[in-house]
Tab-separated table of C-alpha atoms and ligand atoms in Angstrom:
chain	number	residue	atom	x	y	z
A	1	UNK	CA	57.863	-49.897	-16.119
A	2	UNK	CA	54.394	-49.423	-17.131
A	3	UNK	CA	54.138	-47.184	-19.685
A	4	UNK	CA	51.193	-44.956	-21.884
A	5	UNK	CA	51.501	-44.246	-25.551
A	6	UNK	CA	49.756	-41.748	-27.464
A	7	UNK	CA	49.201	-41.506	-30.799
A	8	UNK	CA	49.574	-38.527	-32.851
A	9	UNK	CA	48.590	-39.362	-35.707
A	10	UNK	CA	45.267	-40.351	-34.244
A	11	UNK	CA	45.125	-37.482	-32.677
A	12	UNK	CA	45.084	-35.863	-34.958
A	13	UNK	CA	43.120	-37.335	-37.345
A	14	UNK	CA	39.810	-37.489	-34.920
A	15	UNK	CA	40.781	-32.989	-34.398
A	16	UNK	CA	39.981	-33.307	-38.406
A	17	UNK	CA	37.189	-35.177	-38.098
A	18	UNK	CA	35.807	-32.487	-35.212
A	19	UNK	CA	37.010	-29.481	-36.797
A	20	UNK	CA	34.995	-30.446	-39.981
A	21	UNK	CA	31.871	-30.471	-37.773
A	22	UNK	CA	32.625	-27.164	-35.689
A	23	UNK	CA	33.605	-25.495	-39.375
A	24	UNK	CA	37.130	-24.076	-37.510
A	25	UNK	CA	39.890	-25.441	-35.350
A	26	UNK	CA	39.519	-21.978	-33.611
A	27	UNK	CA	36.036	-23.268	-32.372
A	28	UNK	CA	37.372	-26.568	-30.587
A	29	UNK	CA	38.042	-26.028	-26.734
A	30	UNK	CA	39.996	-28.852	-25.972
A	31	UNK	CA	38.486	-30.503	-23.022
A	32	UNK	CA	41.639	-31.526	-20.702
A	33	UNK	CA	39.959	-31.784	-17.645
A	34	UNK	CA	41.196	-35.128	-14.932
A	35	UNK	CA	44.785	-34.864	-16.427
A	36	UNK	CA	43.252	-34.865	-19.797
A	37	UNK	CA	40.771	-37.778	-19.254
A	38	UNK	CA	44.303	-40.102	-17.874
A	39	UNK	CA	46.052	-39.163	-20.888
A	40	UNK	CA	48.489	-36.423	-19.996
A	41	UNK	CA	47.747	-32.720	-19.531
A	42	UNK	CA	51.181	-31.469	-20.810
A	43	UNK	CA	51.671	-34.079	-23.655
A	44	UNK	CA	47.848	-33.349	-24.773
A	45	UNK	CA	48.091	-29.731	-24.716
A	46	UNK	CA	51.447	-29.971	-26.213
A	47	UNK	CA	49.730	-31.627	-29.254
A	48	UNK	CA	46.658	-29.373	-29.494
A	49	UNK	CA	48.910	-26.947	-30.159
A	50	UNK	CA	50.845	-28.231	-32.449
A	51	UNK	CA	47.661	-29.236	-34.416
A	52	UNK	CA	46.370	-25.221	-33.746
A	53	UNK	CA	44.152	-25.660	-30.991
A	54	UNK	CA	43.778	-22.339	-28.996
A	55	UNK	CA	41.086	-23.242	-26.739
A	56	UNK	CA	40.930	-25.662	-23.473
A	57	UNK	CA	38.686	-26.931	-21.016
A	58	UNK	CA	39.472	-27.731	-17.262
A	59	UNK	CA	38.065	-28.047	-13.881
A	60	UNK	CA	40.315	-26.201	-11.982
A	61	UNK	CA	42.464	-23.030	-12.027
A	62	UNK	CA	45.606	-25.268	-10.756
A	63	UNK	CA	44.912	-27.302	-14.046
A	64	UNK	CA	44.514	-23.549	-16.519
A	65	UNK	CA	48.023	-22.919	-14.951
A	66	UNK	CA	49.755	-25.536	-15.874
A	67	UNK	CA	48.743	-24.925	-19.550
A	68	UNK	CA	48.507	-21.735	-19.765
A	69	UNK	CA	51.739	-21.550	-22.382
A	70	UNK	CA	49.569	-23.441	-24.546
A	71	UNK	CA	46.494	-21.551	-25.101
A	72	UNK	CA	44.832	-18.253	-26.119
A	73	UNK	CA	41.615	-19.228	-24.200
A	74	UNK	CA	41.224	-21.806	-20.773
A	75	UNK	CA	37.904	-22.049	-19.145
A	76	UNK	CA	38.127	-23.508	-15.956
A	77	UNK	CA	34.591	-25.062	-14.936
A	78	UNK	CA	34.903	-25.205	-10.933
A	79	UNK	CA	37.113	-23.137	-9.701
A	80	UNK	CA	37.200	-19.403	-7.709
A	81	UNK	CA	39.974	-17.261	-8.554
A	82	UNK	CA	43.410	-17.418	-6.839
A	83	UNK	CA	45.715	-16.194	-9.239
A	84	UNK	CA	43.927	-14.819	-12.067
A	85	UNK	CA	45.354	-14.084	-15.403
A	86	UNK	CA	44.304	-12.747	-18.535
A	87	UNK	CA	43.534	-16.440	-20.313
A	88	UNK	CA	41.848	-17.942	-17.768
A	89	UNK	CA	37.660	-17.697	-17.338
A	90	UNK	CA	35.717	-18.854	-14.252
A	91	UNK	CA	32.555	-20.560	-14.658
A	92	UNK	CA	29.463	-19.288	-12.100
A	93	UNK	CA	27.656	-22.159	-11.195
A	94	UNK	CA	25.430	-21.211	-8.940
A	95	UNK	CA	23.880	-17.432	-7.591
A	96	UNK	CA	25.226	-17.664	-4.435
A	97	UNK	CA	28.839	-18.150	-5.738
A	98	UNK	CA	28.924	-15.005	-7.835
A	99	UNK	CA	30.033	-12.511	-4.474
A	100	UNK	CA	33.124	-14.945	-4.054
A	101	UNK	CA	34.980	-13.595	-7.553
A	102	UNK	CA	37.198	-11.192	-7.215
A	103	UNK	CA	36.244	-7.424	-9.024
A	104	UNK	CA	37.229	-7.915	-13.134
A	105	UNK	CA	37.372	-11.179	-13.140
A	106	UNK	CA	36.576	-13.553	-16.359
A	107	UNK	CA	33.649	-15.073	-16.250
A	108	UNK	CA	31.161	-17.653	-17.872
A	109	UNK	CA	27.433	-18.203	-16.738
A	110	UNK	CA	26.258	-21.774	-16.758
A	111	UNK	CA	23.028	-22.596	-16.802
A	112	UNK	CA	20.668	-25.342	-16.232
A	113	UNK	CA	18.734	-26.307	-19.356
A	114	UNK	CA	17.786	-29.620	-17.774
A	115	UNK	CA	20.293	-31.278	-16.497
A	116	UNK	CA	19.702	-30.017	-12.958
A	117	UNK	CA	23.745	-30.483	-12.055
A	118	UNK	CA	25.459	-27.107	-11.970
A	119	UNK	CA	23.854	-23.809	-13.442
A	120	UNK	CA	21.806	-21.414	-11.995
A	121	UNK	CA	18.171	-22.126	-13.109
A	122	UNK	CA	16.604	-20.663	-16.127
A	123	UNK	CA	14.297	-18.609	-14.204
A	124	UNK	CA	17.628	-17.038	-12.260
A	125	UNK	CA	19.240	-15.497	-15.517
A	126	UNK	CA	17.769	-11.988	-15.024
A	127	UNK	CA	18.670	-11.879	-11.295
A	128	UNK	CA	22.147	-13.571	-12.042
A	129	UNK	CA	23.022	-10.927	-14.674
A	130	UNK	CA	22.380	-8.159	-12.034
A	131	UNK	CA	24.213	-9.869	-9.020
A	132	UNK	CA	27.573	-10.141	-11.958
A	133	UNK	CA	26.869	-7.177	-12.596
A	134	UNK	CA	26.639	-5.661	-8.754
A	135	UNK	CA	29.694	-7.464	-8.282
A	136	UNK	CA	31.551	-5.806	-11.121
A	137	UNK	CA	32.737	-9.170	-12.847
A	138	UNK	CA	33.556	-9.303	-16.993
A	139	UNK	CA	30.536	-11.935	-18.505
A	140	UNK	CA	31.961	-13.353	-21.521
A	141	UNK	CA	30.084	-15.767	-22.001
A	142	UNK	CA	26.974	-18.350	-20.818
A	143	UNK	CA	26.558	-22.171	-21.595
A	144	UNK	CA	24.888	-25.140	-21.283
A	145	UNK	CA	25.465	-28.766	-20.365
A	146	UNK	CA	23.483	-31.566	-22.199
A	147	UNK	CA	23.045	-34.792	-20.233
A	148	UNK	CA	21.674	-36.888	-23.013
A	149	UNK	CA	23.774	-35.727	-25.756
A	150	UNK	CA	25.014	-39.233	-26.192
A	151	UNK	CA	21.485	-41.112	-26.116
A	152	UNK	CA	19.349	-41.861	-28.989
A	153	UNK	CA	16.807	-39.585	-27.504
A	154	UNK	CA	14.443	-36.377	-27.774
A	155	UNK	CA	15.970	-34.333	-24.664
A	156	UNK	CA	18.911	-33.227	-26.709
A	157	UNK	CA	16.078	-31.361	-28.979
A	158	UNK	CA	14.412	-30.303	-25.925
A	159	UNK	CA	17.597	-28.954	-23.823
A	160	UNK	CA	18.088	-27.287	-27.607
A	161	UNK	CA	15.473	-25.629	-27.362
A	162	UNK	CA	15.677	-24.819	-24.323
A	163	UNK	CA	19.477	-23.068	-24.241
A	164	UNK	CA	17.950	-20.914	-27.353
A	165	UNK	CA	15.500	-19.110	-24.746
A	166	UNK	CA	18.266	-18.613	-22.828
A	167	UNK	CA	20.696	-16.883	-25.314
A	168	UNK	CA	18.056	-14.905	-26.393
A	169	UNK	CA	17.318	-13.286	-22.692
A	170	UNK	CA	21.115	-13.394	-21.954
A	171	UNK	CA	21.958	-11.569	-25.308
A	172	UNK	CA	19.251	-8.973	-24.697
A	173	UNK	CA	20.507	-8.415	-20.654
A	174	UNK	CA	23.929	-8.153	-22.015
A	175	UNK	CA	22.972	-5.450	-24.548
A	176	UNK	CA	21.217	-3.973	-21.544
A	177	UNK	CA	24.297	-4.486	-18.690
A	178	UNK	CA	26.566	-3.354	-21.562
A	179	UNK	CA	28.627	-7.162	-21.661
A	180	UNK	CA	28.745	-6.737	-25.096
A	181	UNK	CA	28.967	-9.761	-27.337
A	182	UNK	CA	28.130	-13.511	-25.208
A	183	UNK	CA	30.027	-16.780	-26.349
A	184	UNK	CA	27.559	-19.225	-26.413
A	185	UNK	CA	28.152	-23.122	-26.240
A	186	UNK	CA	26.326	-26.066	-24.983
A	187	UNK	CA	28.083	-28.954	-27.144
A	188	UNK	CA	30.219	-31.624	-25.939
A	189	UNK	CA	31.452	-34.590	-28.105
A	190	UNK	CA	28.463	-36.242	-28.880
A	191	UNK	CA	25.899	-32.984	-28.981
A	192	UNK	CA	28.547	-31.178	-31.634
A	193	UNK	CA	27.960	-34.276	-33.842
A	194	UNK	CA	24.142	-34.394	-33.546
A	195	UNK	CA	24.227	-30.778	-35.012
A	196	UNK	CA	24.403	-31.413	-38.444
A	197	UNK	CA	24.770	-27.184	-38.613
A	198	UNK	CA	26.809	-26.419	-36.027
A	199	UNK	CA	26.782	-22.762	-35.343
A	200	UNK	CA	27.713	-22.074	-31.855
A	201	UNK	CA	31.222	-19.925	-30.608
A	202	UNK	CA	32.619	-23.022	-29.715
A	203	UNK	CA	32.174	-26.419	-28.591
A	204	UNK	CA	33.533	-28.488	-25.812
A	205	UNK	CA	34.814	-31.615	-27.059
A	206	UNK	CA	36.343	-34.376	-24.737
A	207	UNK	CA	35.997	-37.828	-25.310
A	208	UNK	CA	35.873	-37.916	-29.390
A	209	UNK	CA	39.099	-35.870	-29.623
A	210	UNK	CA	40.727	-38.866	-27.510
A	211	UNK	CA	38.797	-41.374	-29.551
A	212	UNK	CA	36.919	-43.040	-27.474
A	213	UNK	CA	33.368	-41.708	-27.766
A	214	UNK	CA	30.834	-44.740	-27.672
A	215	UNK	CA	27.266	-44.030	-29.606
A	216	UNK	CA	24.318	-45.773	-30.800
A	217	UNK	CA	24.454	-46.689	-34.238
A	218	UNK	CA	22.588	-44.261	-35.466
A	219	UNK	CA	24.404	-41.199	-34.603
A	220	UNK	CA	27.413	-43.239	-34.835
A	221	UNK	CA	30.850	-41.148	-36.106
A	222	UNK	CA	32.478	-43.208	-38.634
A	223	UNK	CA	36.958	-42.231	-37.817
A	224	UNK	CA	37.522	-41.713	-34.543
A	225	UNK	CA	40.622	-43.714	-33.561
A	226	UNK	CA	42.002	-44.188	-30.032
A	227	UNK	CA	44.716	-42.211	-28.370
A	228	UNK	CA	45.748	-43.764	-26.110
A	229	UNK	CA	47.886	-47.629	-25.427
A	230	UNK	CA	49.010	-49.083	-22.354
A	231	UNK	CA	51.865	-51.242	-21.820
A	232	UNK	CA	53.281	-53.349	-19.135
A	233	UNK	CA	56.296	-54.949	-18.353
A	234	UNK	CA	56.977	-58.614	-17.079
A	235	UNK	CA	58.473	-58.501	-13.323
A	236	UNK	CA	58.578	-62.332	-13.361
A	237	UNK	CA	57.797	-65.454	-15.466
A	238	UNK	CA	56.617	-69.467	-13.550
A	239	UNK	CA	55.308	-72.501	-15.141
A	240	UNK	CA	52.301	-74.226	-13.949
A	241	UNK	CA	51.270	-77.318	-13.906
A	242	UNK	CA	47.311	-78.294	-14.428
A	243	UNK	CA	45.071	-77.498	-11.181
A	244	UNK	CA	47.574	-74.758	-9.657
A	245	UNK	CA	45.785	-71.789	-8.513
A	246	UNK	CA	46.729	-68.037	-8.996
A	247	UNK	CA	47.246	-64.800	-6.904
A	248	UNK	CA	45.186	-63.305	-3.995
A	249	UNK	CA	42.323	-66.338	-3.118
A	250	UNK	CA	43.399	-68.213	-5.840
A	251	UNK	CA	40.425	-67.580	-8.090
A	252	UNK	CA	42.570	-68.859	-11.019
A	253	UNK	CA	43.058	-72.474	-11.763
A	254	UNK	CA	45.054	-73.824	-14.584
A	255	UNK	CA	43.700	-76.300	-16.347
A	256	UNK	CA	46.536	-77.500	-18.481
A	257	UNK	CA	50.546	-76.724	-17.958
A	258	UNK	CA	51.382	-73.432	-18.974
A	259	UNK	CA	53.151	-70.084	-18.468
A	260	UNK	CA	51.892	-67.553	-16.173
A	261	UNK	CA	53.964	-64.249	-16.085
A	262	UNK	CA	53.230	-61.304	-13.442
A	263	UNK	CA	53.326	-57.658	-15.198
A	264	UNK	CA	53.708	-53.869	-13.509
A	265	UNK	CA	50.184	-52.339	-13.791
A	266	UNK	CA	47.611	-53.251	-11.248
A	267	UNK	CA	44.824	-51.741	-9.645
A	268	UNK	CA	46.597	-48.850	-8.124
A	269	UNK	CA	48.096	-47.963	-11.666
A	270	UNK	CA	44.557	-47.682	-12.772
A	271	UNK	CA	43.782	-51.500	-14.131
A	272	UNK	CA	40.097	-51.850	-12.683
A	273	UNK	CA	40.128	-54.826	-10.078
A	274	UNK	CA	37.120	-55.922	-11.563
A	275	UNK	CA	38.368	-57.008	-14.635
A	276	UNK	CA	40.502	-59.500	-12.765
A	277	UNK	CA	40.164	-62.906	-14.104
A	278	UNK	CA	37.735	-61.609	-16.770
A	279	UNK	CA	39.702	-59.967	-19.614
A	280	UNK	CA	41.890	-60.772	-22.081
A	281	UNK	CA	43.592	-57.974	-24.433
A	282	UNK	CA	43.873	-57.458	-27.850
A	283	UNK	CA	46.872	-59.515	-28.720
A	284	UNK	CA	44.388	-62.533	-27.173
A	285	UNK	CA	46.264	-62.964	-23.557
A	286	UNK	CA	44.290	-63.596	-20.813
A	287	UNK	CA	44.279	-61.985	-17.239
A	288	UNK	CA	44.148	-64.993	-14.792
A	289	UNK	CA	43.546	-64.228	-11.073
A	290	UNK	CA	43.258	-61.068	-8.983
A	291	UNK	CA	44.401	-58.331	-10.244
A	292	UNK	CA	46.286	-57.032	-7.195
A	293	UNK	CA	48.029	-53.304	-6.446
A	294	UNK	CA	50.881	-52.955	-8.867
A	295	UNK	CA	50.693	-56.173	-10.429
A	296	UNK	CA	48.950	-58.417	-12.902
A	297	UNK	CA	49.165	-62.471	-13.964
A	298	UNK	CA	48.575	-62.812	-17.594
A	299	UNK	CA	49.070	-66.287	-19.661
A	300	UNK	CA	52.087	-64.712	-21.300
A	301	UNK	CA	55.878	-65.147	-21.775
A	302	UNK	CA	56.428	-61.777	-23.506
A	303	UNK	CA	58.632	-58.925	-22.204
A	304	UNK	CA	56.212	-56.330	-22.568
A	305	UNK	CA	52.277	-56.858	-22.952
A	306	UNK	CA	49.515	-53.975	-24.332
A	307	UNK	CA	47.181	-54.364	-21.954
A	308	UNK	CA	44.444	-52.222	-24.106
A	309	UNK	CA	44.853	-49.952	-27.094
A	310	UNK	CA	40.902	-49.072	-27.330
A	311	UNK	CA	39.585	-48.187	-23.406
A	312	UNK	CA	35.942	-48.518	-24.940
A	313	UNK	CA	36.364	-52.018	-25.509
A	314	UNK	CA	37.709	-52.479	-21.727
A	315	UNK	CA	35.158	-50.515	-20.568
A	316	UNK	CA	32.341	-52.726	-22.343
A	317	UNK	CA	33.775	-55.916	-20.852
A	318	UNK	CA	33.064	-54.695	-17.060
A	319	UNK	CA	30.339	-52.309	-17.817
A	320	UNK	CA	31.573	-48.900	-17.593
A	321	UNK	CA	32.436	-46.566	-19.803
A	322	UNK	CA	35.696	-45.654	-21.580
A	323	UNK	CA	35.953	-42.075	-19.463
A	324	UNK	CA	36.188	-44.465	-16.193
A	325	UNK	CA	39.265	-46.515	-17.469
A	326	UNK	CA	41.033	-43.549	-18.927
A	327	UNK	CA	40.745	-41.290	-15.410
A	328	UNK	CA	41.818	-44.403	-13.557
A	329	UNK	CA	45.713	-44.470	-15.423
A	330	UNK	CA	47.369	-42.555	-12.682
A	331	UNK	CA	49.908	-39.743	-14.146
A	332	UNK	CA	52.762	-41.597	-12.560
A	333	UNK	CA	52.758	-43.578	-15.870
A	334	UNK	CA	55.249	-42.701	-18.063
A	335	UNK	CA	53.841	-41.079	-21.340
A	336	UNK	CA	55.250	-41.191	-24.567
A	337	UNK	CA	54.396	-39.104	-27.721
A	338	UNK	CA	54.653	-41.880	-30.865
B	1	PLP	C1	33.561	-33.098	-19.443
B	1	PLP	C2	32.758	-32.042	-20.061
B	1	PLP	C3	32.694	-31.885	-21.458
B	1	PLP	C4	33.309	-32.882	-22.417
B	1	PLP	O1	32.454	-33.976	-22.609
B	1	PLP	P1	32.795	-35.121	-23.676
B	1	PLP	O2	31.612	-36.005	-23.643
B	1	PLP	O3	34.026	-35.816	-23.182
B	1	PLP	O4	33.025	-34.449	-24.975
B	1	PLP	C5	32.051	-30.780	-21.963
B	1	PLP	N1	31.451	-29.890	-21.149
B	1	PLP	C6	31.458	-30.023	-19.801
B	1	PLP	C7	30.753	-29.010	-18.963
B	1	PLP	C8	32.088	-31.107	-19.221
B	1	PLP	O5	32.061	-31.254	-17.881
């Protein structure tokens, strides 16, 4: 069987690294969103806890529930209350959602520094505040999204600047709704490490907790390590002799004798079908033909085979990014906490 490991240690090691930038582990919300980006909800949230994580990310509520054991804080970032409960926030992404929350419930503003995704507009904030307001919902707190966070680039400056008009107004119609205190965050991965002062409530970090997060050199972070392995097991072993072809359409050819064994992780697993024929992992064994539902050919005798240890390094070989690979891994893999 196919199976995921994931690294504690390493885990743990890239929460230092992002707890010395946000100054305090109680300012990392754990981003666990898409089964915590292929890794595992349960086993990640298991370990943010353990490390002292009390804050998490997801998209849904279905998601908040399943970890809701683990947390103090879960804000769910598209979702409209079913069965509320005191941990979990609902994010308002747009003005003509805010009539479909419930009376008292939790709730986050986002808004649209420049993104233009979800987020009411910055010109909306006034008229938002009144319709939560109208509605009788609990603002907690409003944030941002950056969409350039990870470029080497001015709009993360601008969007900045931007989301600092916007707390300003949103602190002041707070004070004036009687909302009390906002939290205020716009960061994920890459943004928290551009801040050299970070100084927000909390930041939303994904992709560098996992260690995975791919920048250009010169906002680099030196110590990230990756998570997360992949294994797969041999179903069956052949030898070939020179010009025999491989899999669906043959687009394999041998061009000496050799060993070609057939492993359980394929394309409906979550190994990209475009990486058939093209990749070879980090132990130097190469994938030879299509890459086909649950299986894969490598050049390989072994018993077992890591298929990746680093999805940034997959990712670069077809063009994508490491978030891609790591959503793919379907949670029918068996994880395993090393
Ligand atoms: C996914 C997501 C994040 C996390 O982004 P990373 O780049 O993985 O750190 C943060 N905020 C929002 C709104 C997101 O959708």
């Amino acid at each position: 069987m196919a199976k995921i490991t994931l690294n504690k240690n390493n885990f743990f090691n890239n929460l230092d690294i992002i707890a010395k930038a946000t100054k305090s582990v109680d300012k990392i919300a754990m981003v666990l969103k898409d089964n915590a980006y292929g890794h595992g909800l349960v086993e990640m949230a298991t370990m943010a806890k353990e490390y002292g994580v009390k804050k998490a990310v997801v998209q849904t509520e279905t998601e908040a529930k399943n970890i809701e054991d683990f947390f103090d804080y879960i804000l769910t970032l598209n979702s409209i209350p079913h069965d509320m409960s005191d941990k979990i926030r609902y994010t308002i992404n747009d003005l003509n959602s805010i009539v479909k929350f419930p009376h008292c419930t939790k709730v986050e503003l986002k808004v649209d520094t420049g993104m233009h995704r979800n987020g009411i507009a910055m010109s909306q904030i006034e008229e938002a505040f009144t319709k939560i307001k109208e509605q009788g919902l609990l603002l907690e707190g409003v944030f941002t999204h950056h969409r350039s966070a990870d470029e080497l680039s001015s709009e993360w400056f601008w969007q900045m600047d931007n989301f600092k008009k916007v707390k300003q107004e949103a602190q002041n119609l707070a004070d004036k709704h009687g909302f009390g205190t906002l939290r205020f965050h716009s960061s994920n991965s890459a943004a928290l490490f551009r801040n050299s002062d970070f100084d927000e409530d909390m930041a939303r970090v994904g992709i560098a907790a996992y260690g995975c997060m791919n920048l250009p050199d010169a906002i680099k972070v030196e110590g990230l390590k990756p998570v997360l392995s992949l294994y797969a097991n041999k179903i069956s072993s052949r030898e070939l002799t020179k010009g025999e072809r491989v899999g669906y359409g043959g687009i394999f050819e041998t061009d000496e004798n050799c060993v070609v064994s057939n492993y359980d992780f394929g394309y409906g697993d979550g190994f990209l079908r475009v990486c058939s024929n093209n990749y070879t992992t980090p132990d130097a064994k190469q994938s030879v033909g299509r890459i086909s539902m649950d299986n894969s050919s490598f050049i390989c005798e072994d018993e077992e085979i890591l298929i990746f240890d680093d999805a940034g390094e997959i990712a670069k070989v077809v063009k994508t990014i490491s978030y891609e690979v790591l959503t793919s891994l379907k949670p029918s893999i068996r994880r395993e906490i090393v």
